[in-house]
Short mmCIF file of C-alpha atoms and ligand atoms in Angstrom, two decimals:
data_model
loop_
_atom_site.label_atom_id
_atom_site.label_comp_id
_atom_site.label_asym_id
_atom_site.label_seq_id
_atom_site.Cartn_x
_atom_site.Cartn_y
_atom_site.Cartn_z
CA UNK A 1 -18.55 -18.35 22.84
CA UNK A 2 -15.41 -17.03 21.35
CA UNK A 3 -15.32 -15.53 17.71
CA UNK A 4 -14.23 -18.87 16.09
CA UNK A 5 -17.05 -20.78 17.21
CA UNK A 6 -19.51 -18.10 16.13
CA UNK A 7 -17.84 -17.91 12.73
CA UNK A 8 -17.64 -21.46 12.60
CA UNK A 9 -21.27 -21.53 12.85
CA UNK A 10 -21.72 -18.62 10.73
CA UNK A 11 -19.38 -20.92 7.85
CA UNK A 12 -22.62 -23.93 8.81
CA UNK A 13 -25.14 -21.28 8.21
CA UNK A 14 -23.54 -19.83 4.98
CA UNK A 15 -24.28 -23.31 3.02
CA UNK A 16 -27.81 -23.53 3.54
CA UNK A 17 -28.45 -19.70 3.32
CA UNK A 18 -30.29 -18.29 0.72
CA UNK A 19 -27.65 -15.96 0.05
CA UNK A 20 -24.34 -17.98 -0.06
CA UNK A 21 -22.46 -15.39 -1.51
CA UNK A 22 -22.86 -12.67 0.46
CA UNK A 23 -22.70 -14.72 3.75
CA UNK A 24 -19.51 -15.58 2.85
CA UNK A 25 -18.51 -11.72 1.99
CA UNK A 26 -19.93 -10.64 5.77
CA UNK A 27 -17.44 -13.22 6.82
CA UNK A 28 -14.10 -12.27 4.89
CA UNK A 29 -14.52 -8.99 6.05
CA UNK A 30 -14.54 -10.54 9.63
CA UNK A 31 -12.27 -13.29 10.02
CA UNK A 32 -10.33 -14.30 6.84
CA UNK A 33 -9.27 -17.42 7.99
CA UNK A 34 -12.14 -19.43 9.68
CA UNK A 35 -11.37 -22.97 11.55
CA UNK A 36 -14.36 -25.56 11.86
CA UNK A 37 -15.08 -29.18 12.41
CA UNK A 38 -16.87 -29.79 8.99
CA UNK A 39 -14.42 -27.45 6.91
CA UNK A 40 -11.10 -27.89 8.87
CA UNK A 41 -9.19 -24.65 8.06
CA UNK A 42 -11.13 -22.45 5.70
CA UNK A 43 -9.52 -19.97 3.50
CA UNK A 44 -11.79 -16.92 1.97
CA UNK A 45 -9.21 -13.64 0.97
CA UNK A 46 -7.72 -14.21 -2.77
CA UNK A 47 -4.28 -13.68 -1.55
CA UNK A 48 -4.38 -16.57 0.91
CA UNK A 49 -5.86 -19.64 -1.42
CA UNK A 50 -3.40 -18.52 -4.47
CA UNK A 51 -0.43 -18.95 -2.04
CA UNK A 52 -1.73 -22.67 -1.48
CA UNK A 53 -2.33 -23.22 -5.09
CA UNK A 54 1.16 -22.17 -6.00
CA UNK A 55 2.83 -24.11 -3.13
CA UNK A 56 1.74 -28.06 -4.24
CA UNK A 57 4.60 -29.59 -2.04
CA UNK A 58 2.89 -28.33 1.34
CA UNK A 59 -0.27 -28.24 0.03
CA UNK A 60 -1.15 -31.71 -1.49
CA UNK A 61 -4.13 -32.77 -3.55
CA UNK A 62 -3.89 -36.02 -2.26
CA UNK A 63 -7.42 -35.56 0.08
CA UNK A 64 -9.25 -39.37 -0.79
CA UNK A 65 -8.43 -42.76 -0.60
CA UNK A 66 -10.08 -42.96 -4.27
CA UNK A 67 -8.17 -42.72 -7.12
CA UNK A 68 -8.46 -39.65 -9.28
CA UNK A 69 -7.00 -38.58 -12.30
CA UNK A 70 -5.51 -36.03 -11.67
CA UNK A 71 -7.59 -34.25 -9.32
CA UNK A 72 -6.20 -36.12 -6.60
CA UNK A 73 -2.88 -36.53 -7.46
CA UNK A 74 0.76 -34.77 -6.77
CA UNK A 75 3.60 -34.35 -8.52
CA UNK A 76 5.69 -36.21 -10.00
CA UNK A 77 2.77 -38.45 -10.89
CA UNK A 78 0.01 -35.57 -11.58
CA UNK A 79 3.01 -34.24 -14.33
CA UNK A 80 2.92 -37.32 -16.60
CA UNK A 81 -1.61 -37.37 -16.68
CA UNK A 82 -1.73 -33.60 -17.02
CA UNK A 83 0.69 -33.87 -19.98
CA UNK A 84 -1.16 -36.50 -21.14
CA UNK A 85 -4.76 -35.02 -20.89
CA UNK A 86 -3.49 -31.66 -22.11
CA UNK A 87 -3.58 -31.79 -25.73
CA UNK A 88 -7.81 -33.23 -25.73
CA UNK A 89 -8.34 -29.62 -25.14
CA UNK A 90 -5.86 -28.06 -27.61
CA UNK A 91 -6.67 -25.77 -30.18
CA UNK A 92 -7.23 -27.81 -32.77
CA UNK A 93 -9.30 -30.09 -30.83
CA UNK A 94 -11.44 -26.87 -29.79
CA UNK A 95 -11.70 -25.40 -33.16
CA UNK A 96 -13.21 -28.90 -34.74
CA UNK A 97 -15.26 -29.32 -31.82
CA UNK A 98 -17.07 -25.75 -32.59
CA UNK A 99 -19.29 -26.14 -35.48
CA UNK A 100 -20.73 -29.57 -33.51
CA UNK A 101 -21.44 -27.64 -30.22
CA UNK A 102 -22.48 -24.36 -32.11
CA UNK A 103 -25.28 -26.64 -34.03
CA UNK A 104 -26.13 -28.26 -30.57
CA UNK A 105 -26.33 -25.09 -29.26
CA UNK A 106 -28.28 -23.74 -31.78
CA UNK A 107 -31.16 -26.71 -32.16
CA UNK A 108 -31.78 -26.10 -28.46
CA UNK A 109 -32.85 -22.81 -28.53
CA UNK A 110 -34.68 -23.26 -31.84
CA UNK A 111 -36.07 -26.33 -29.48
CA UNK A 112 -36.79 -23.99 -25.87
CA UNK A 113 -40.01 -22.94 -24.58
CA UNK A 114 -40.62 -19.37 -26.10
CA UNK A 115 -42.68 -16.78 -24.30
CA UNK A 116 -43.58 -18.78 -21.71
CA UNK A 117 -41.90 -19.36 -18.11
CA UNK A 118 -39.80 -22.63 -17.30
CA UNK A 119 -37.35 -24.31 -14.83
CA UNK A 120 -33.96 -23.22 -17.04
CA UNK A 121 -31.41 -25.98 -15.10
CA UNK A 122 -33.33 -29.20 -16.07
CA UNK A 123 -35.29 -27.84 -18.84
CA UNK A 124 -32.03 -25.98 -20.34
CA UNK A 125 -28.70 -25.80 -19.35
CA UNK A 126 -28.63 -29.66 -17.99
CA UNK A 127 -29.48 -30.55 -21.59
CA UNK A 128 -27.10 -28.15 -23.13
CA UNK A 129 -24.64 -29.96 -20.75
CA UNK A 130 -25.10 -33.82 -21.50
CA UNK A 131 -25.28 -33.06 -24.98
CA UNK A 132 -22.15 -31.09 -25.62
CA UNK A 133 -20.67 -33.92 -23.24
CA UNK A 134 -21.28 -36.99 -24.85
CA UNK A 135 -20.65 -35.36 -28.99
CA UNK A 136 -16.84 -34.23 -27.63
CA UNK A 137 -16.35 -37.15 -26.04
CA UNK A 138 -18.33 -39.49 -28.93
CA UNK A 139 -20.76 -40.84 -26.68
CA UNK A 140 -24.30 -42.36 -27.99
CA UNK A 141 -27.51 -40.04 -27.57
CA UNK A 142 -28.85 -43.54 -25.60
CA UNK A 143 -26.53 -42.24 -22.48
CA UNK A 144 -28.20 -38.51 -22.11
CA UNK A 145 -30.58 -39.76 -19.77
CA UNK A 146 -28.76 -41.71 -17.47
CA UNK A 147 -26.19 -39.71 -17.50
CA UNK A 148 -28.63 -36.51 -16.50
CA UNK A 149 -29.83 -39.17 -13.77
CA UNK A 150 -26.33 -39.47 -12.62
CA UNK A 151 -25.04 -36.36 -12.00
CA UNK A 152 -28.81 -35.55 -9.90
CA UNK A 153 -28.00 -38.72 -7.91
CA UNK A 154 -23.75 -37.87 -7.46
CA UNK A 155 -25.26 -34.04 -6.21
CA UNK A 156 -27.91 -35.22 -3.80
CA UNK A 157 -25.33 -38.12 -2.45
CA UNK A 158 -22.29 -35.38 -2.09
CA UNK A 159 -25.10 -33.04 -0.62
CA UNK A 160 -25.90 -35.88 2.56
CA UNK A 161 -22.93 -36.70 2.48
CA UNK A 162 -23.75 -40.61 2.27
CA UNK A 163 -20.78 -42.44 1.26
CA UNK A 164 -22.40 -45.73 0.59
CA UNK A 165 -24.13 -44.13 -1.99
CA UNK A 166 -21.55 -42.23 -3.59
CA UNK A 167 -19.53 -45.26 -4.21
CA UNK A 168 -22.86 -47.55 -5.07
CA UNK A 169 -23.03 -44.04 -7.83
CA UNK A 170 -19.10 -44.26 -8.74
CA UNK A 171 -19.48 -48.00 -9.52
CA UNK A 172 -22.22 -47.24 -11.88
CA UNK A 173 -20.38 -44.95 -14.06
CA UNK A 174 -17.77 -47.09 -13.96
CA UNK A 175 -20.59 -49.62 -15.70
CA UNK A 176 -21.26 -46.68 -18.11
CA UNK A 177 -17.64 -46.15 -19.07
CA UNK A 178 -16.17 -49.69 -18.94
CA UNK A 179 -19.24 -50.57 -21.83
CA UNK A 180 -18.04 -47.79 -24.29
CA UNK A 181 -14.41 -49.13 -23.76
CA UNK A 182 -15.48 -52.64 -24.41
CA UNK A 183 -17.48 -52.13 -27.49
CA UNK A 184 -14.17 -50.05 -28.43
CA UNK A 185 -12.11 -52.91 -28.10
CA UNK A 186 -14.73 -55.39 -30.35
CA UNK A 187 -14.71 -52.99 -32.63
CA UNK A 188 -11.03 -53.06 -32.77
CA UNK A 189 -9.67 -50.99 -36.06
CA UNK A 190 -13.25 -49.94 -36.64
CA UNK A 191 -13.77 -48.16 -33.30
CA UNK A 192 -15.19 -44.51 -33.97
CA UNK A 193 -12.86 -41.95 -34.62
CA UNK A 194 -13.46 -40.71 -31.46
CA UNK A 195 -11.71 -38.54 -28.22
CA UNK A 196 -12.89 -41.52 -26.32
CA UNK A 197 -11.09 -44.27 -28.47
CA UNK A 198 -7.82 -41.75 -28.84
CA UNK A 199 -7.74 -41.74 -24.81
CA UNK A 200 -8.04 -45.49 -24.87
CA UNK A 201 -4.50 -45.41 -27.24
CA UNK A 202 -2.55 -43.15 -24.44
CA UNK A 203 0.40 -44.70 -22.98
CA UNK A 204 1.93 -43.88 -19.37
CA UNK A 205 5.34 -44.73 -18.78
CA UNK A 206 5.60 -46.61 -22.06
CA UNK A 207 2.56 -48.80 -20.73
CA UNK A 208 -0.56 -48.57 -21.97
CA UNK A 209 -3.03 -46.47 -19.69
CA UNK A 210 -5.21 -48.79 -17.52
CA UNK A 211 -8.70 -48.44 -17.41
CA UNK A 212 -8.56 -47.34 -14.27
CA UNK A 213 -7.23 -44.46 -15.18
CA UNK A 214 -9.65 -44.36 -18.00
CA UNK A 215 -12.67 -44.62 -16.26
CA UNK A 216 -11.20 -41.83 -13.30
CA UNK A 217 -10.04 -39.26 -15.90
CA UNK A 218 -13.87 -39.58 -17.61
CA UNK A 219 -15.26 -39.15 -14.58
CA UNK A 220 -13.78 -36.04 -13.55
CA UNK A 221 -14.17 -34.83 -17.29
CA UNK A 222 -17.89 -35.43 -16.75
CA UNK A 223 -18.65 -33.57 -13.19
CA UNK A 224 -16.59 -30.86 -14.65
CA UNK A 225 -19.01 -30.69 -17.84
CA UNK A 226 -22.37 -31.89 -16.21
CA UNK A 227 -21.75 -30.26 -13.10
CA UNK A 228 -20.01 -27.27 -13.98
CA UNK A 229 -21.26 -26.12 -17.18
CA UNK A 230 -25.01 -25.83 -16.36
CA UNK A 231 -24.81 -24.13 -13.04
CA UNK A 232 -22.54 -21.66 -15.27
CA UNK A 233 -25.63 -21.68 -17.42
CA UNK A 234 -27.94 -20.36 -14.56
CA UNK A 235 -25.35 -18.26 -13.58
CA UNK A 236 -24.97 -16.04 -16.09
CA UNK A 237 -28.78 -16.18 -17.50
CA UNK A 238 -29.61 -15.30 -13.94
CA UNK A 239 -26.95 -12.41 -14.26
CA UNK A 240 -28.49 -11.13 -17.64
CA UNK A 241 -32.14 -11.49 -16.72
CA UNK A 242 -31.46 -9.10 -13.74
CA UNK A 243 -29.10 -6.78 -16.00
CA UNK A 244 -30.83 -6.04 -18.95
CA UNK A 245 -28.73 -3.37 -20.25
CA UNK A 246 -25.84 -5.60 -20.12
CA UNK A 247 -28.02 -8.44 -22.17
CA UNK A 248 -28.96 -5.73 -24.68
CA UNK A 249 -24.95 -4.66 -25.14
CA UNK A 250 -24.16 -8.23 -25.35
CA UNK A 251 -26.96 -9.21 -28.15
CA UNK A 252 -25.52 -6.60 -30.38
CA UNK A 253 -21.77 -6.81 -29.86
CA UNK A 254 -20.93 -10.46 -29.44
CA UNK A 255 -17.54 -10.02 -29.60
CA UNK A 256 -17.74 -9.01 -25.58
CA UNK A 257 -18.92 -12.21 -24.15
CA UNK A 258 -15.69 -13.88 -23.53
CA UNK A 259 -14.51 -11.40 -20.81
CA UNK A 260 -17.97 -10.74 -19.85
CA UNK A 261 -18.82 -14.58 -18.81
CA UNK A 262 -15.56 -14.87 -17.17
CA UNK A 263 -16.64 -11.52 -15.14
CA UNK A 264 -20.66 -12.64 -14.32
CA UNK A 265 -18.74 -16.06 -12.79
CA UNK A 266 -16.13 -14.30 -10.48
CA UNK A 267 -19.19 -12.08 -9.30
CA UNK A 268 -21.49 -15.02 -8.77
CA UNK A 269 -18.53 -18.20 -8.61
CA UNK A 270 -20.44 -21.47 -10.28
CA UNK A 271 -17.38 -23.36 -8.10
CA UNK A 272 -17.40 -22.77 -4.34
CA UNK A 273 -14.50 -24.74 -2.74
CA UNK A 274 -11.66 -27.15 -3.63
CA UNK A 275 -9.70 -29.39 -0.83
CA UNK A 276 -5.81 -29.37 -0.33
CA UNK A 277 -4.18 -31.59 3.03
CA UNK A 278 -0.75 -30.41 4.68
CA UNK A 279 2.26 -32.36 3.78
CA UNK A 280 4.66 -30.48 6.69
CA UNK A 281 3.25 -27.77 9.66
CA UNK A 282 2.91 -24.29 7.94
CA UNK A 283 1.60 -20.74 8.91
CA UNK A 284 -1.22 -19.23 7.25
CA UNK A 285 -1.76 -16.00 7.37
CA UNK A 286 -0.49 -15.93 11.23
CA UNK A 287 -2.59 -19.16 12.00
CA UNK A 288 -0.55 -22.07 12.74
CA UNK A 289 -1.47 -25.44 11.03
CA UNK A 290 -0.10 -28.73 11.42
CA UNK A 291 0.61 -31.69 8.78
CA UNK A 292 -1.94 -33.65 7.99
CA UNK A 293 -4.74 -30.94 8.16
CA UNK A 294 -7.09 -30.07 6.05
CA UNK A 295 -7.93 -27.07 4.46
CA UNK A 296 -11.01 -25.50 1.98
CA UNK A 297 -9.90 -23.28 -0.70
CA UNK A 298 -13.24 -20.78 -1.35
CA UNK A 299 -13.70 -19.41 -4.52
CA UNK A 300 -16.69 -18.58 -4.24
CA UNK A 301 -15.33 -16.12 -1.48
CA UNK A 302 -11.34 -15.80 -3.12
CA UNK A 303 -12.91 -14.12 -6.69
CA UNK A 304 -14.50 -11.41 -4.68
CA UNK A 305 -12.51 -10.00 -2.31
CA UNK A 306 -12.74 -6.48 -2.43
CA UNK A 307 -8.32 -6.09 -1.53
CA UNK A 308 -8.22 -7.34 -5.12
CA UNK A 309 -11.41 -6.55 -7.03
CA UNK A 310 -12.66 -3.80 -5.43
CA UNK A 311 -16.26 -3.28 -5.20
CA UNK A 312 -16.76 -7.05 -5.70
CA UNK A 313 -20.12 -6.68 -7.29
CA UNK A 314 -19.06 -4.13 -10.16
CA UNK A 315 -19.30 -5.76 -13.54
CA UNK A 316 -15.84 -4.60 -15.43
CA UNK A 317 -15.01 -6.28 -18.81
CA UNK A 318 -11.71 -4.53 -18.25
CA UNK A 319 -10.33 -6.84 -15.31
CA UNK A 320 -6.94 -8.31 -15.52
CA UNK A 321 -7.46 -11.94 -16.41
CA UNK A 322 -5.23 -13.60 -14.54
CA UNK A 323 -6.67 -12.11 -11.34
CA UNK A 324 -9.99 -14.25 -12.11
CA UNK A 325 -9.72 -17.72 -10.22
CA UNK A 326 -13.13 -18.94 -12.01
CA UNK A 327 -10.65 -21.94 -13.57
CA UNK A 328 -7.82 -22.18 -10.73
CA UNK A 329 -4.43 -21.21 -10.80
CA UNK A 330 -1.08 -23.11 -10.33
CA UNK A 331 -0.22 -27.02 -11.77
CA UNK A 332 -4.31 -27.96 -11.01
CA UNK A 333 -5.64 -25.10 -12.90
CA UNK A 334 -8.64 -26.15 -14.94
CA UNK A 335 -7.68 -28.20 -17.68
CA UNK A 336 -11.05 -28.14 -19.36
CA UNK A 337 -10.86 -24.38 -19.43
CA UNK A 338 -10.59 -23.95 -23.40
CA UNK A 339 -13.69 -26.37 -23.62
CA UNK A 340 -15.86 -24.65 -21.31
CA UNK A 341 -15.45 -21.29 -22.61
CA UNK A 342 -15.89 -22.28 -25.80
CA UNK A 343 -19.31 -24.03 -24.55
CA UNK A 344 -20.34 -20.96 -22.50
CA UNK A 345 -19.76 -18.10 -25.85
CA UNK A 346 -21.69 -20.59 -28.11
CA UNK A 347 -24.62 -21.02 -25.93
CA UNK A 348 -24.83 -17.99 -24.88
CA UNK A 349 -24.28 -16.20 -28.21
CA UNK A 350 -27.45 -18.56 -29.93
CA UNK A 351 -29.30 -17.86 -26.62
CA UNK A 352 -28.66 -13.76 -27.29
CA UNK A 353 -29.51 -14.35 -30.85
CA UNK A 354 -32.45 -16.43 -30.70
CA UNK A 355 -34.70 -14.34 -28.17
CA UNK A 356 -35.49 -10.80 -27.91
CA UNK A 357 -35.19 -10.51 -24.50
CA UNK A 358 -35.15 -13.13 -21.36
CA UNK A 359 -36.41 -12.44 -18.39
CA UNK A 360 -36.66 -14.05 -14.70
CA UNK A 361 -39.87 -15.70 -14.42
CA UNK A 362 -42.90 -14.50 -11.96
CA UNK A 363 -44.35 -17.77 -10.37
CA UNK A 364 -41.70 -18.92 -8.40
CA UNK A 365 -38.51 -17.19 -7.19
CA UNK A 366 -34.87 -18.73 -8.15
CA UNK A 367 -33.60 -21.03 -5.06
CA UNK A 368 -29.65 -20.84 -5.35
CA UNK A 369 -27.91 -24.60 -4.85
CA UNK A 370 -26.28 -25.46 -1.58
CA UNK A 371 -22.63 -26.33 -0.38
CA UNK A 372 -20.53 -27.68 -1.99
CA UNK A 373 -22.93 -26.94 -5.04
CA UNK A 374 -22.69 -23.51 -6.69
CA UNK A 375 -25.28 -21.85 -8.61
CA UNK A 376 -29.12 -22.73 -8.98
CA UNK A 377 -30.84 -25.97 -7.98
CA UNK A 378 -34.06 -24.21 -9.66
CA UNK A 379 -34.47 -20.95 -11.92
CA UNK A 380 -37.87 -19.62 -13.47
CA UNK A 381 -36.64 -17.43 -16.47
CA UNK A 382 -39.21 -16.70 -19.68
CA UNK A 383 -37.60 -16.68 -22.85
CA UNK A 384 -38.99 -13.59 -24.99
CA UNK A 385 -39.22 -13.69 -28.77
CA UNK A 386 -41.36 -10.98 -30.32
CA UNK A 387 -42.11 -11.62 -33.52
CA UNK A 388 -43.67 -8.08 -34.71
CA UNK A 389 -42.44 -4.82 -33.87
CA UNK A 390 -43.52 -4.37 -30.78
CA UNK A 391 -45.78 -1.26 -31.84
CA UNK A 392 -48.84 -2.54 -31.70
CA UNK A 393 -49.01 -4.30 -28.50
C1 HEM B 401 -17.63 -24.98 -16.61
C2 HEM B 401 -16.88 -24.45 -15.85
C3 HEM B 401 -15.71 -25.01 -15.11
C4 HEM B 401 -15.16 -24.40 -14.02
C5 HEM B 401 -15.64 -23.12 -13.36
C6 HEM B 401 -14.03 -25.21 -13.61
C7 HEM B 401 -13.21 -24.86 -12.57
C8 HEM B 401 -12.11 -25.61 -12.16
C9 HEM B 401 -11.21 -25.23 -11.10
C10 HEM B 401 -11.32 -23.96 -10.25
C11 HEM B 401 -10.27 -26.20 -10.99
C12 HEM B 401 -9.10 -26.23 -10.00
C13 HEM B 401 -9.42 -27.11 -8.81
C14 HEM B 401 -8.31 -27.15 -7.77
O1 HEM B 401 -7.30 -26.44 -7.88
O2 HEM B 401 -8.48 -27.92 -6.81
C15 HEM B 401 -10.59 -27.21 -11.97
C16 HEM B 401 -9.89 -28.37 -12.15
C17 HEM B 401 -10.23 -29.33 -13.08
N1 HEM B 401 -11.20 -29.24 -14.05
FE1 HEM B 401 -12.50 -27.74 -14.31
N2 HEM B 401 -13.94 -26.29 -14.42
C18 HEM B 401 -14.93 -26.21 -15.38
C19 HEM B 401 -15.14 -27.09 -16.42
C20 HEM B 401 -14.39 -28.20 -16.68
C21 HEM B 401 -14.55 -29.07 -17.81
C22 HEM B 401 -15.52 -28.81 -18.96
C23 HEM B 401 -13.65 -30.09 -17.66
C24 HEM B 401 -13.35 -31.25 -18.55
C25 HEM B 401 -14.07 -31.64 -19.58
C26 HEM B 401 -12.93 -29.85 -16.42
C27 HEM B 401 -11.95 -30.69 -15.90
C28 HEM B 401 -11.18 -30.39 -14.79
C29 HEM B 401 -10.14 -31.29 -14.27
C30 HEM B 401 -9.77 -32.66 -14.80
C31 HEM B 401 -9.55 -30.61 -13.18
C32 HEM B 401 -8.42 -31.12 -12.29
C33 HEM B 401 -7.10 -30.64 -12.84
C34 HEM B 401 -5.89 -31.08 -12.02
O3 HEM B 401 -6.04 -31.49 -10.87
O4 HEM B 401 -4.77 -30.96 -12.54
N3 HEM B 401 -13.40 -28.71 -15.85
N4 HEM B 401 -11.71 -26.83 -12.68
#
């Protein structure tokens, strides 16, 4: 068995381990560059994966047959939607969005178990998710649950890899999607003031944008709230149940949470891989790979490589920023960025305020989520609110 194979395997091993993370440390310290039949060529050191994000002409994004906006898409064509999506997550767009999310926020922990133990991701931060979702976007409170019903069916269909139901699930949201644009259309000049209804008025190429498009660009917007934002969520309440001196620090100087979310998620990456193909034969780092081939960009191996960060493990609120790949790098960097940290500080900062302490549970351990998943698929965490001094107990 030569090394490849048994790191090969190792890569096979790594998604279903308990431990994710740190299987994939073990193997960037072996063999940086790891070639298998599920993961084609898999890249893990930081240096490596931002040399493919900031070469899109050899490395394309063009990896399905389905249409995506503009996940999938190159250049010159991935240009015109970026400009075009751009602007939804503007500052102006952010800073009127705030006071809705902070109140959403808010009711939710005024609304959470207190003192008692519960499953955080579906009793929490998939909530938190669906709800900040549909008020930026303008959708009705009647879609929370089958949208939460969605995204469990998309992740258990993308974890067995079972393409008939993946597109039976794609078709559905397309059902979801293709109602709010028709009830948009009735409603003609009356149509809600709405993110939704100004994305319906976008032109491309001095056409109007099909709803194609539409329906692709919600889509994506939606796995990258749904999905993203509430395995963030476990992340970092994870992070600060273990690190309670860090909670503490946080609780009293809000001001620090910005840089100290983006740090918990390049220690513990909420995103593990993205896909690129080869447009023309290239070498990477030494290995030889020929057009058409695949490759797996890890993050969730990238943001921790020690020739970069170090000790990857040591929390520092001091980090260069633009070292952190937690939202990409290059023309496909995250465009949703703004929105999610704005998402992340408000939750988090009512979470801080609203409990005394919070604390991993004690009847059932965390189980962390597997490949291509990041994060927890379950997380026992007890939010504590004293309501007396403490002195007497
Ligand atoms: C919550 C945490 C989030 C993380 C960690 C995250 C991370 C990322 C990363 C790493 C990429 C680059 C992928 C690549 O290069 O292949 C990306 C792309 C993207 N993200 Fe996010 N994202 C998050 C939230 C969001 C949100 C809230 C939205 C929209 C509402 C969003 C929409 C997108 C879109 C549309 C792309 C594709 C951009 C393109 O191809 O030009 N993401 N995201």
């Amino acid at each position: 068995m030569n090394d490849t194979t048994t790191l090969s395997n190792a890569v096979q091993q790594a998604s279903v381990s308990k431990d994710p993370i740190t299987a994939y440390d073990q193997i960037r310290q072996r063999c940086p560059v790891v070639h298998d039949e599920r993961l084609h060529w898999t890249l893990f050191k930081h240096e490596d994966v931002v040399n493919v994000l900031n070469d899109p002409q050899t490395f394309s994004n063009a990896v399905s047959r389905h249409v995506s906006v503009p996940n999938g898409m190159d250049q010159p064509e991935h240009t015109i939607y970026r400009a075009l999506i751009e602007p939804f997550f503007n500052e102006s767009r952010m800073a009127a969005f705030e006071p809705v999310c902070q109140e959403i926020a808010a009711e939710l922990v005024r609304q959470s178990h207190q003192n008692q133990e519960f499953e955080f991701i579906s009793g929490f931060a998939q909530i938190y998710a669906v709800r900040a979702q549909c008020a930026f976007l303008g959708w009705p409170e009647s879609l929370h649950e089958p949208l939460n019903q969605w995204v469990r069916k998309n992740h258990q269909a993308t974890l067995a890899q079972d393409r008939q139901a993946l597109s039976e699930i794609a078709v559905e949201f397309d059902g979801y999607i293709r109602t709010l644009l028709e009830e948009r259309r009735k409603a003609g000049t009356h149509a809600p003031d709405d993110l939704t209804t100004a994305l319906m008025l976008e032109t491309v190429n001095g056409q109007p944008i099909s709803d194609e498009a539409i329906v692709s660009i919600l889509r994506n917007w939606t796995v990258g709230e749904l999905g993203s934002i509430a395995a963030c969520l476990g992340i970092l309440v994870n992070y600060l149940a273990k690190n309670l001196k860090l909670q503490h620090q946080l609780r009293y100087k809000p001001k620090l949470l910005p840089a100290a979310i983006d740090e918990i998620l390049r220690i513990h990456p909420p995103l593990i891989a993205s896909r690129r193909v080869t447009t023309q034969a290239v070498t990477v780092a030494g290995h030889h790979i020929e057009a058409g081939e695949r490759l797996t960009l890890l993050w969730a191996s990238a943001n921790r490589d020690e020739a970069v960060f170090g000790k990857p493990d040591e929390f520092r609120n001091d980090r260069d920023p633009s070292q952190n790949l937690l939202y990409g790098a290059g023309i496909h960097a995250c465009p949703g960025a703004p929105l999610a940290r704005l998402e992340l500080r408000l939750i988090m900062q009512e979470l801080l305020k609203g409990t005394s302490r919070f604390a991993l549970g004690e009847n059932a351990a965390p189980v962390h989520a597997m490949y291509p998943a990041g994060g927890f698929d379950s997380l026992p965490i007890k939010l504590v609110m004293e309501t007396c001094c403490g002195a007497c107990s």
